Short mmCIF file of C-alpha atoms and ligand atoms in Angstrom, two decimals:
data_model
loop_
_atom_site.label_atom_id
_atom_site.label_comp_id
_atom_site.label_asym_id
_atom_site.label_seq_id
_atom_site.Cartn_x
_atom_site.Cartn_y
_atom_site.Cartn_z
CA MET A 16 -11.80 -23.96 -1.25
CA LEU A 17 -11.50 -25.26 -4.74
CA LEU A 18 -9.63 -24.47 -7.93
CA LEU A 19 -10.54 -26.27 -11.14
CA ILE A 20 -8.31 -26.01 -14.19
CA ASP A 21 -9.66 -27.27 -17.51
CA CYS A 22 -7.43 -27.97 -20.44
CA THR A 23 -9.14 -28.47 -23.82
CA ALA A 24 -7.55 -30.08 -26.87
CA THR A 25 -6.23 -27.83 -29.66
CA ASP A 26 -4.25 -28.52 -32.85
CA THR A 27 -1.02 -28.03 -30.97
CA SER A 28 -1.81 -29.35 -27.51
CA HIS A 29 -3.28 -32.40 -25.83
CA PRO A 30 -5.41 -32.14 -22.68
CA LEU A 31 -3.01 -34.43 -20.83
CA ASP A 32 -0.25 -31.84 -21.24
CA LEU A 33 -1.86 -30.39 -18.13
CA SER A 34 -1.10 -33.46 -16.05
CA TRP A 35 2.52 -33.58 -17.23
CA LEU A 36 3.03 -29.96 -16.28
CA ALA A 37 1.24 -30.38 -12.95
CA HIS A 38 3.40 -33.44 -12.13
CA LYS A 39 0.25 -35.24 -11.03
CA HIS A 40 -0.92 -38.55 -12.48
CA PRO A 41 -4.42 -38.33 -13.97
CA ASP A 42 -5.49 -41.70 -12.50
CA ARG A 43 -4.65 -40.88 -8.92
CA ALA A 44 -5.84 -38.64 -6.14
CA GLN A 45 -2.98 -37.30 -4.04
CA ASP A 46 -3.03 -35.65 -0.61
CA PHE A 47 -0.62 -33.05 0.70
CA THR A 48 -0.09 -31.60 4.15
CA LEU A 49 0.00 -27.81 4.32
CA SER A 50 0.93 -25.66 7.30
CA GLN A 51 -2.74 -24.79 7.90
CA GLY A 52 -4.58 -27.80 6.52
CA THR A 53 -4.51 -30.34 3.74
CA ALA A 54 -4.74 -30.26 -0.03
CA ARG A 55 -5.96 -32.89 -2.45
CA VAL A 56 -5.31 -33.01 -6.17
CA PHE A 57 -7.45 -35.18 -8.45
CA TYR A 58 -8.94 -35.18 -11.93
CA PRO A 59 -12.78 -35.18 -11.95
CA HIS A 60 -12.76 -35.39 -15.74
CA CYS A 61 -10.20 -36.67 -18.21
CA ASP A 62 -10.65 -37.77 -21.82
CA ALA A 63 -9.15 -37.00 -25.22
CA GLN A 64 -11.06 -33.70 -25.47
CA ARG A 65 -10.75 -32.24 -21.99
CA CYS A 66 -8.83 -32.79 -18.80
CA THR A 67 -9.83 -31.11 -15.53
CA LEU A 68 -7.50 -30.84 -12.57
CA ALA A 69 -9.00 -30.08 -9.16
CA LEU A 70 -7.04 -28.60 -6.27
CA GLN A 71 -9.14 -28.81 -3.13
CA VAL A 72 -7.88 -27.22 0.07
CA GLU A 73 -9.27 -28.01 3.52
CA VAL A 74 -8.23 -25.46 6.10
CA ASP A 75 -7.86 -26.56 9.70
CA PRO A 76 -9.55 -23.77 11.72
CA VAL A 77 -7.62 -24.62 14.86
CA ALA A 78 -4.25 -24.36 13.11
CA LEU A 79 -5.50 -21.14 11.57
CA SER A 80 -6.52 -19.67 14.91
CA ARG A 81 -3.05 -20.41 16.30
CA SER A 82 -1.22 -18.69 13.50
CA SER A 83 -0.05 -15.23 14.46
CA SER A 84 -0.96 -14.04 10.98
CA HIS A 85 -4.65 -14.31 11.67
CA ARG A 86 -5.47 -12.85 15.03
CA GLY A 87 -8.58 -11.03 13.91
CA THR A 88 -10.32 -8.15 15.58
CA THR A 89 -12.76 -10.04 17.82
CA PRO A 90 -12.09 -13.06 20.06
CA LEU A 91 -14.29 -15.28 17.88
CA GLU A 92 -12.88 -14.18 14.56
CA PRO A 93 -9.96 -16.61 14.51
CA TYR A 94 -12.51 -19.45 14.65
CA VAL A 95 -15.44 -18.09 12.68
CA ASN A 96 -14.41 -16.42 9.45
CA ASP A 97 -14.51 -16.85 5.70
CA ARG A 98 -10.88 -17.89 5.28
CA PRO A 99 -11.40 -21.67 4.92
CA TYR A 100 -13.94 -21.16 2.15
CA VAL A 101 -12.70 -18.38 -0.10
CA SER A 102 -9.87 -18.29 -2.60
CA SER A 103 -7.29 -15.90 -1.21
CA SER A 104 -3.66 -16.01 -0.10
CA MET A 105 -4.15 -19.52 1.32
CA LEU A 106 -4.93 -20.79 -2.15
CA SER A 107 -1.79 -19.04 -3.40
CA THR A 108 0.20 -20.86 -0.74
CA ALA A 109 -1.40 -24.15 -1.73
CA ILE A 110 -0.59 -23.52 -5.41
CA ALA A 111 3.05 -22.85 -4.50
CA GLN A 112 3.29 -25.97 -2.36
CA VAL A 113 1.31 -28.44 -4.44
CA LEU A 114 1.87 -27.15 -7.97
CA GLY A 115 5.28 -25.54 -7.33
CA SER A 116 7.06 -27.07 -10.35
CA ALA A 117 4.37 -25.82 -12.72
CA LEU A 118 4.37 -22.39 -11.05
CA ASN A 119 8.13 -22.16 -11.40
CA GLY A 120 8.20 -23.44 -14.99
CA ARG A 121 9.91 -26.78 -14.41
CA CYS A 122 8.97 -29.97 -16.24
CA ASP A 123 11.94 -32.30 -16.49
CA LYS A 124 10.15 -35.04 -18.43
CA ARG A 125 8.49 -32.77 -21.02
CA PRO A 126 10.43 -29.46 -20.89
CA GLU A 127 8.99 -28.34 -24.26
CA LEU A 128 5.55 -28.02 -22.60
CA VAL A 129 6.57 -25.24 -20.19
CA ASP A 130 6.26 -22.47 -22.76
CA ARG A 131 3.42 -24.02 -24.76
CA PRO A 132 0.16 -22.06 -24.65
CA LEU A 133 -2.72 -24.37 -23.72
CA ARG A 134 -6.43 -23.70 -23.95
CA LEU A 135 -7.09 -23.26 -20.23
CA ARG A 136 -10.01 -22.29 -18.07
CA ALA A 137 -9.74 -21.69 -14.34
CA VAL A 138 -12.89 -21.95 -12.23
CA LEU A 139 -12.97 -20.55 -8.70
CA PRO A 140 -16.36 -20.89 -7.00
CA VAL A 141 -15.86 -18.26 -4.26
CA VAL A 142 -13.48 -15.32 -4.69
CA PRO A 143 -13.58 -12.29 -2.38
CA SER A 144 -13.12 -8.99 -4.23
CA ARG A 145 -12.65 -5.67 -2.50
CA GLY A 146 -13.43 -3.60 -5.56
CA GLY A 147 -16.27 -5.65 -7.02
CA ASP A 148 -16.41 -7.19 -10.46
CA SER A 149 -14.90 -4.12 -12.08
CA LEU A 150 -11.65 -4.81 -10.24
CA VAL A 151 -11.78 -8.46 -11.28
CA HIS A 152 -11.95 -7.34 -14.90
CA LYS A 153 -9.29 -4.66 -14.47
CA LEU A 154 -6.88 -7.20 -13.07
CA PHE A 155 -7.44 -10.16 -15.38
CA ALA A 156 -8.63 -8.71 -18.71
CA PRO A 157 -5.31 -6.95 -19.51
CA LEU A 158 -3.60 -10.33 -19.18
CA GLY A 159 -5.68 -11.70 -22.06
CA TYR A 160 -8.41 -13.57 -20.18
CA THR A 161 -12.05 -13.79 -21.00
CA VAL A 162 -13.47 -13.06 -17.55
CA ARG A 163 -16.81 -14.21 -16.16
CA ALA A 164 -17.43 -12.92 -12.66
CA THR A 165 -20.82 -13.58 -11.09
CA ARG A 166 -21.67 -12.00 -7.77
CA LEU A 167 -22.99 -14.43 -5.18
CA SER A 168 -25.92 -13.52 -2.98
CA LEU A 169 -25.48 -13.73 0.78
CA ASP A 170 -28.10 -16.44 1.06
CA ASP A 171 -30.32 -17.74 -1.75
CA ARG A 172 -33.19 -18.27 0.71
CA PHE A 173 -33.14 -14.69 1.99
CA THR A 174 -32.75 -12.56 -1.09
CA GLU A 175 -33.60 -9.45 0.91
CA TRP A 176 -30.18 -9.80 2.62
CA GLY A 177 -28.67 -8.73 -0.68
CA ASP A 178 -25.32 -9.53 -2.25
CA SER A 179 -22.20 -10.90 -0.68
CA PRO A 180 -18.71 -9.52 -1.39
CA TYR A 181 -17.92 -12.84 -3.13
CA PHE A 182 -17.85 -13.80 -6.79
CA SER A 183 -17.71 -17.01 -8.71
CA LEU A 184 -14.99 -16.55 -11.27
CA GLU A 185 -14.12 -18.16 -14.58
CA LEU A 186 -11.01 -17.16 -16.48
CA SER A 187 -10.39 -18.50 -19.99
CA ALA A 188 -7.36 -17.98 -22.19
CA THR A 189 -4.89 -19.73 -24.41
CA ILE A 190 -1.93 -19.33 -22.16
CA THR A 191 0.89 -21.29 -20.51
CA LEU A 192 -0.01 -23.07 -17.28
CA ARG A 193 2.85 -21.28 -15.60
CA ALA A 194 1.41 -17.85 -16.49
CA LEU A 195 -2.07 -18.83 -15.27
CA LEU A 196 -0.68 -19.99 -11.93
CA GLU A 197 1.50 -16.87 -11.56
CA HIS A 198 -1.51 -14.65 -12.21
CA LEU A 199 -3.64 -16.49 -9.65
CA TYR A 200 -0.81 -16.59 -7.12
CA VAL A 201 -0.41 -12.80 -7.19
CA LEU A 202 -3.90 -11.57 -8.00
CA LEU A 203 -6.08 -13.64 -5.64
CA PRO A 204 -4.59 -11.99 -2.54
CA VAL A 205 -4.74 -8.64 -4.34
CA LEU A 206 -8.49 -9.03 -4.94
CA ASP A 207 -9.03 -10.16 -1.36
CA ASP A 208 -6.92 -7.30 0.09
CA ALA A 209 -6.96 -8.78 3.60
CA GLN A 210 -5.24 -6.49 6.08
CA HIS A 211 -4.29 -9.14 8.56
CA TYR A 212 -0.59 -9.57 8.53
CA TRP A 213 2.66 -7.75 8.36
CA VAL A 214 4.96 -8.48 5.44
CA GLY A 215 8.67 -7.99 4.95
CA GLU A 216 10.99 -7.42 2.02
CA GLY A 217 10.85 -11.13 1.16
CA GLU A 218 7.36 -10.49 -0.19
CA VAL A 219 8.76 -7.93 -2.64
CA ASP A 220 11.03 -10.66 -4.04
CA LYS A 221 8.09 -13.04 -4.29
CA LEU A 222 6.00 -10.46 -6.13
CA LEU A 223 8.80 -9.63 -8.54
CA ARG A 224 9.66 -13.26 -9.22
CA LYS A 225 6.06 -14.24 -9.88
CA GLY A 226 5.38 -10.99 -11.76
CA GLU A 227 8.63 -10.93 -13.74
CA ARG A 228 6.98 -11.73 -17.06
CA TRP A 229 3.88 -9.55 -16.85
CA LEU A 230 3.63 -7.09 -13.96
CA ALA A 231 5.78 -4.26 -15.38
CA ASP A 232 3.31 -3.75 -18.23
CA HIS A 233 0.13 -4.27 -16.23
CA PRO A 234 -1.98 -1.07 -16.11
CA GLU A 235 -2.88 -1.75 -12.46
CA ARG A 236 0.65 -2.57 -11.33
CA ALA A 237 0.71 0.18 -8.66
CA LEU A 238 -2.49 -1.19 -7.11
CA VAL A 239 -1.22 -4.77 -7.41
CA ALA A 240 2.04 -3.87 -5.66
CA ALA A 241 0.30 -1.83 -2.94
CA ARG A 242 -2.20 -4.55 -2.09
CA PHE A 243 0.14 -7.54 -2.43
CA LEU A 244 2.54 -5.76 -0.05
CA LYS A 245 -0.25 -4.98 2.43
CA HIS A 246 -0.18 -1.24 1.77
CA GLN A 247 3.31 -0.83 3.15
CA ARG A 248 4.30 2.09 1.12
CA ALA A 249 8.06 1.68 1.39
CA LEU A 250 7.80 -1.91 0.10
CA LYS A 251 5.46 -0.88 -2.69
CA ASP A 252 7.87 1.86 -3.75
CA LEU A 253 10.74 -0.59 -3.67
CA ALA A 254 8.81 -3.04 -5.85
CA LEU A 255 7.81 -0.36 -8.37
CA ALA A 256 11.34 1.02 -8.48
CA ARG A 257 12.69 -2.45 -9.19
CA LEU A 258 10.06 -3.04 -11.87
CA ASP A 259 11.18 0.27 -13.38
CA GLU A 260 14.83 -0.55 -13.44
CA ASP A 261 14.54 -1.03 -17.18
CA GLY A 262 14.05 2.75 -17.45
CA SER A 263 10.32 2.92 -18.15
CA PRO A 264 8.54 6.08 -16.96
CA GLU A 265 7.84 6.82 -13.31
CA PRO A 266 4.66 5.17 -12.05
CA ALA A 267 1.83 7.36 -10.83
CA THR A 268 2.29 7.41 -7.07
CA GLU A 269 -0.51 7.43 -4.55
CA ASP A 270 0.61 10.95 -3.66
CA ASP A 271 -0.92 11.94 -6.95
CA SER A 272 -4.26 10.61 -5.77
CA GLU A 273 -4.01 12.67 -2.60
CA ARG A 274 -3.12 15.78 -4.55
CA GLU A 275 -6.07 14.99 -6.80
CA VAL A 276 -8.47 14.91 -3.80
CA GLU A 277 -7.12 18.19 -2.52
CA GLN A 278 -7.12 19.78 -5.97
CA ARG A 279 -10.73 18.84 -6.61
CA TRP A 280 -11.49 20.58 -3.37
CA LYS A 281 -9.49 23.61 -4.48
CA ARG A 282 -11.21 23.75 -7.90
CA SER A 283 -14.61 23.52 -6.31
CA GLU A 284 -13.90 26.55 -4.17
CA LYS A 285 -12.06 29.33 -5.96
CA SER A 286 -10.23 28.80 -9.20
CA ASP A 287 -7.45 31.25 -8.28
CA ARG A 288 -6.60 29.42 -5.05
CA ILE A 289 -2.98 28.30 -4.52
CA PRO A 290 -2.72 24.50 -4.21
CA LEU A 291 -2.79 23.32 -0.63
CA ASP A 292 0.64 21.67 -0.75
CA ALA A 293 2.11 24.95 -2.00
CA GLN A 294 0.38 26.78 0.85
CA ARG A 295 1.99 24.33 3.30
CA ARG A 296 5.43 25.05 1.87
CA GLU A 297 4.89 28.81 2.17
CA TRP A 298 3.73 28.39 5.74
CA VAL A 299 6.84 26.36 6.60
CA ARG A 300 9.10 28.94 4.97
CA ASP A 301 7.46 31.79 6.91
CA VAL A 302 7.70 30.03 10.28
CA LEU A 303 11.34 29.08 9.66
CA ALA A 304 12.12 32.68 8.68
CA ALA A 305 10.37 34.04 11.79
CA HIS A 306 12.64 31.83 13.91
CA GLY A 307 15.78 32.45 11.90
CA ALA A 308 16.22 28.68 11.42
CA ARG A 309 19.13 28.09 9.03
CA ARG A 310 19.81 24.36 9.27
CA VAL A 311 16.66 22.38 8.64
CA VAL A 312 15.82 18.68 8.44
CA ASP A 313 12.67 17.65 6.54
CA LEU A 314 11.47 14.38 8.06
CA GLY A 315 9.48 12.21 5.64
CA CYS A 316 10.51 14.46 2.75
CA GLY A 317 8.78 12.31 0.13
CA GLU A 318 9.60 13.45 -3.38
CA GLY A 319 11.55 16.45 -2.10
CA LYS A 320 9.26 19.33 -3.01
CA LEU A 321 9.75 21.15 0.29
CA VAL A 322 13.48 20.41 0.28
CA THR A 323 14.02 21.97 -3.15
CA TYR A 324 11.65 24.83 -2.38
CA LEU A 325 13.58 25.75 0.77
CA ALA A 326 16.91 25.37 -1.03
CA GLN A 327 15.78 28.23 -3.27
CA HIS A 328 15.37 30.55 -0.28
CA SER A 329 18.72 31.82 0.96
CA GLN A 330 17.39 32.18 4.52
CA VAL A 331 17.96 28.40 4.73
CA ALA A 332 21.65 27.55 4.59
CA HIS A 333 21.22 23.79 4.64
CA ILE A 334 18.34 21.35 4.28
CA THR A 335 18.54 17.59 4.76
CA GLY A 336 15.62 15.47 3.51
CA VAL A 337 14.98 12.12 5.17
CA ASP A 338 12.64 9.42 3.94
CA VAL A 339 12.22 5.70 4.33
CA SER A 340 11.32 5.17 0.68
CA PRO A 341 14.21 4.79 -1.79
CA ALA A 342 11.85 5.44 -4.71
CA CYS A 343 10.77 8.79 -3.23
CA LEU A 344 14.38 9.71 -2.53
CA GLU A 345 15.32 8.93 -6.09
CA ILE A 346 12.68 11.37 -7.34
CA ALA A 347 13.81 13.93 -4.75
CA GLN A 348 17.38 13.50 -6.00
CA LYS A 349 16.32 14.18 -9.60
CA ARG A 350 14.49 17.28 -8.43
CA ALA A 351 17.55 18.49 -6.48
CA ASP A 352 19.81 17.87 -9.49
CA LYS A 353 17.78 20.40 -11.45
CA LEU A 354 18.67 23.20 -9.01
CA GLY A 355 21.45 25.67 -9.68
CA PRO A 356 24.87 24.72 -8.21
CA SER A 357 24.75 27.00 -5.15
CA GLN A 358 21.23 25.79 -4.25
CA ARG A 359 22.14 22.19 -4.94
CA GLU A 360 24.97 22.49 -2.42
CA ARG A 361 22.52 23.27 0.35
CA VAL A 362 20.69 19.96 -0.07
CA ALA A 363 21.42 16.52 1.37
CA LEU A 364 19.15 13.48 1.14
CA ILE A 365 19.38 10.47 3.42
CA GLN A 366 17.40 7.31 3.83
CA GLY A 367 16.14 6.60 7.31
CA SER A 368 13.13 5.59 9.29
CA LEU A 369 11.60 7.99 11.76
CA VAL A 370 10.58 5.25 14.14
CA TYR A 371 14.23 4.55 14.98
CA ARG A 372 16.59 6.72 17.00
CA ASP A 373 19.06 8.27 14.57
CA ALA A 374 21.98 10.52 15.57
CA ARG A 375 22.14 11.89 12.02
CA LEU A 376 18.99 13.86 12.78
CA GLN A 377 20.64 15.84 15.60
CA GLY A 378 22.12 19.35 15.41
CA PHE A 379 19.48 21.07 13.25
CA ASP A 380 17.78 24.38 14.07
CA ALA A 381 14.43 23.04 12.91
CA ALA A 382 12.72 19.81 11.92
CA THR A 383 9.62 19.62 9.71
CA LEU A 384 7.16 16.73 9.68
CA ILE A 385 4.76 17.73 6.93
CA GLU A 386 1.90 15.31 6.25
CA VAL A 387 3.90 12.41 7.66
CA ILE A 388 2.56 11.31 11.05
CA GLU A 389 -0.66 9.99 9.50
CA HIS A 390 1.42 7.52 7.46
CA VAL A 391 2.77 5.88 10.63
CA GLU A 392 0.95 3.04 12.39
CA PRO A 393 -0.58 4.46 15.60
CA GLU A 394 1.25 1.86 17.71
CA ARG A 395 4.57 3.05 16.25
CA LEU A 396 3.87 6.71 16.80
CA PRO A 397 5.44 6.72 20.31
CA TRP A 398 8.71 5.58 18.69
CA LEU A 399 8.54 8.48 16.25
CA GLU A 400 7.84 10.84 19.15
CA ASP A 401 10.93 9.49 20.90
CA ALA A 402 13.14 9.70 17.79
CA VAL A 403 12.03 13.23 16.91
CA PHE A 404 11.36 14.96 20.23
CA ALA A 405 13.73 13.15 22.61
CA VAL A 406 16.65 12.23 20.35
CA ALA A 407 16.80 14.57 17.32
CA ARG A 408 15.35 17.29 19.53
CA ALA A 409 15.52 20.31 17.24
CA PRO A 410 14.60 23.55 19.09
CA LEU A 411 11.81 24.11 16.54
CA VAL A 412 9.59 21.29 15.20
CA LEU A 413 6.77 21.88 12.71
CA VAL A 414 4.13 19.20 12.31
CA SER A 415 1.23 19.22 9.86
CA THR A 416 -1.48 16.65 9.25
CA PRO A 417 -4.92 16.55 7.58
CA ASN A 418 -7.85 17.83 9.60
CA ARG A 419 -10.36 15.02 9.25
CA GLU A 420 -13.31 17.30 9.92
CA ALA A 421 -12.56 19.22 6.70
CA ASN A 422 -12.96 16.03 4.62
CA ALA A 423 -16.70 16.68 4.73
CA ALA A 424 -16.08 19.72 2.51
CA MET A 425 -13.96 17.82 -0.02
CA PRO A 426 -15.96 16.71 -3.05
CA GLY A 427 -15.37 13.21 -4.33
CA LEU A 428 -14.45 11.87 -0.90
CA SER A 429 -17.11 9.48 0.34
CA PRO A 430 -18.21 9.93 3.96
CA GLY A 431 -15.72 8.38 6.36
CA ALA A 432 -13.06 7.90 3.64
CA MET A 433 -9.53 9.14 4.17
CA ARG A 434 -7.66 11.37 1.75
CA HIS A 435 -5.03 8.77 0.91
CA SER A 436 -4.98 4.99 0.94
CA ASP A 437 -1.69 4.97 2.88
CA HIS A 438 -3.05 7.07 5.75
CA ARG A 439 -3.30 5.07 8.95
CA PHE A 440 -5.50 7.70 10.58
CA GLU A 441 -6.76 11.22 10.08
CA TRP A 442 -7.38 13.22 13.20
CA ASP A 443 -9.99 15.81 14.06
CA ARG A 444 -8.75 19.04 15.60
CA ALA A 445 -9.32 17.98 19.21
CA THR A 446 -7.31 14.76 18.78
CA PHE A 447 -4.40 16.54 17.12
CA ARG A 448 -4.34 19.16 19.84
CA ALA A 449 -4.43 16.57 22.60
CA TRP A 450 -1.59 14.63 20.95
CA SER A 451 0.50 17.78 20.48
CA ASP A 452 -0.10 18.99 24.04
CA ARG A 453 0.93 15.64 25.47
CA VAL A 454 4.06 15.37 23.32
CA ALA A 455 5.09 18.94 24.18
CA LYS A 456 4.60 18.32 27.88
CA GLU A 457 6.48 15.02 27.90
CA HIS A 458 9.48 16.45 26.04
CA GLY A 459 9.74 19.97 27.44
CA TYR A 460 8.39 21.90 24.45
CA THR A 461 5.79 24.64 24.16
CA VAL A 462 3.25 24.22 21.39
CA THR A 463 1.10 26.64 19.41
CA PHE A 464 -1.27 25.81 16.57
CA ALA A 465 -1.82 27.21 13.09
CA ASP A 466 -4.30 26.67 10.27
CA VAL A 467 -3.07 26.07 6.74
CA GLY A 468 -5.46 26.61 3.83
CA GLU A 469 -8.77 28.41 3.94
CA SER A 470 -10.69 27.55 7.06
CA HIS A 471 -14.26 26.31 6.74
CA PRO A 472 -16.56 28.01 9.30
CA GLU A 473 -17.70 24.69 10.70
CA TYR A 474 -15.06 22.10 9.75
CA GLY A 475 -11.92 24.22 10.14
CA PRO A 476 -8.84 24.27 7.88
CA PRO A 477 -7.92 21.44 5.48
CA THR A 478 -4.44 21.18 7.06
CA GLN A 479 -3.84 21.57 10.79
CA SER A 480 -0.39 22.24 12.15
CA ALA A 481 1.56 22.64 15.32
CA ILE A 482 4.70 24.65 16.11
CA PHE A 483 6.79 23.07 18.88
CA THR A 484 9.52 25.18 20.43
CA ARG A 485 11.96 24.81 23.28
CA GLY A 486 14.83 26.91 24.69
CA THR A 487 15.81 29.92 22.60
CA ALA A 488 13.39 29.04 19.83
CA GLN A 489 10.64 29.28 22.42
CA ARG A 490 11.55 32.89 23.09
CA ALA A 491 11.78 33.58 19.35
CA ASN A 492 8.30 32.09 18.93
CA ALA A 493 6.96 34.37 21.67
CA ASN A 494 8.57 37.37 19.95
CA ALA A 495 7.15 36.34 16.57
CA ASN A 496 3.69 36.04 18.09
CA GLU A 497 4.06 39.46 19.70
CA GLU A 498 5.09 40.99 16.39
CA ARG A 499 2.06 39.48 14.72
CA ALA A 500 -0.16 40.79 17.50
CA VAL A 501 1.23 44.26 16.82
N1 LIG B 14 6.47 15.60 3.45
C1 LIG B 14 6.08 15.27 2.08
C2 LIG B 14 5.62 13.82 1.90
C3 LIG B 14 4.41 13.41 2.66
S1 LIG B 14 3.94 11.74 2.30
C4 LIG B 14 5.03 16.22 1.58
O1 LIG B 14 4.55 17.02 2.35
O2 LIG B 14 4.71 16.16 0.41
C5 LIG B 14 4.61 10.88 3.71
C6 LIG B 14 6.04 10.50 3.54
O3 LIG B 14 6.48 9.93 4.77
C7 LIG B 14 6.28 9.45 2.46
O4 LIG B 14 7.27 9.90 1.59
C8 LIG B 14 6.73 8.23 3.25
O5 LIG B 14 7.70 7.46 2.54
C9 LIG B 14 7.33 8.85 4.49
N2 LIG B 14 7.33 7.96 5.64
C10 LIG B 14 6.32 7.20 6.10
N3 LIG B 14 6.71 6.51 7.19
C11 LIG B 14 8.02 6.84 7.40
C12 LIG B 14 8.98 6.46 8.37
N4 LIG B 14 8.69 5.60 9.34
N5 LIG B 14 10.20 6.99 8.27
C13 LIG B 14 10.51 7.88 7.30
N6 LIG B 14 9.65 8.27 6.37
C14 LIG B 14 8.40 7.76 6.42
#
């Protein structure tokens, strides 16, 4: 893969400023060893008008195949893939290793150059973009670049094969070298949006350090944070909360996009319909009331809508909301602070992860898991089952999740798409029932099912839910069912 950076003379800058800032001598080619290959820096062109720096990266496919971060989905994929040829996170790593001083704004010999805007042009021959050229423009244009993105065909000799997902990209601006490198460092992996590896909180620090001077004001900052942090919602929320520490308004969360999908569906049906999330809250309230549950824990409480709703119903004496995301809890806290004093007293909010055993979740009459399980990686779901059904073990557990079959009736959702970018899965009714039956059996619960929202004759309800009971709650559930039958 290759990155070319051109610097053209202006009244206030000389093309060789580029070589000072890059800490690389224009007459030499230099090689560097990277963890997954080698990099070479050289200057294919250098005169009084224009200086071009080339960073060429050769990826070693064997080293790549051994790295745990690139296991791939098929046995061959670690060996045969696009990674050595396209500009993605590996180019970011190479920039950090080979042009680290420039990226971090250090130039001991000519410190005055660090903040000097230069007339720069970056050329990247092959850039993967999940989101096409419109995303390329959305990401780079707000930063002041003139953007030229040209889609590459799959193979020039076989035009009938159509286009590839790759673009050749040229970005031009009068900008500091540091800013250009920061933008590439963050936005190349964002464009690529590879799903291959797990990231930790260290990546939030990286994003915030490299984005310190520009990300807070970027119109696509929520998308940038989500993709850079590999769609780990808790990390994305943390990053956005830290970007917001200066008090700017709350970012639009991806929850809004989910509500939007469901609301479009609602509008397309009957205009007087109650929103689906409100119908879920009413359903929860009714089931809790039928069981006389007074102490409730809302697991994955998000922004606290259910928590504050239940606090306004005196049937519930206490409600604790639990979520892994500090940003969501902060919003929930603001919502709770708006309640009257006696309602406010009923509410507690705690941070916690549902995939870990947690004694704080014990001793409640009921636990609610509303639109949460689909946000958990399938391989971690058994840990959630253990934490909720074996350890917290409330006598009544309510679980709701989207019914995938009903997506077909939701306008604006392309076939096969999920309702929310953070969903790890969406189950059809049979899968949800099988999961619920197994969990109930393994943990000594009885389970019944309920539809939430208007049921489509073929696809079923938009939200499917299960009521798990054990012990006395089980008898109460039987009584409640009998009453309804009467
Ligand atoms: N129950 C709320 C929010 C649903 S969104 C509602 O109905 O509106 C899913 C929520 O689950 C998010 O707030 C997310 O932060 C939280 N979540 C996801 N994984 C979690 C985990 N492992 N532990 C705790 N909360 C989690």
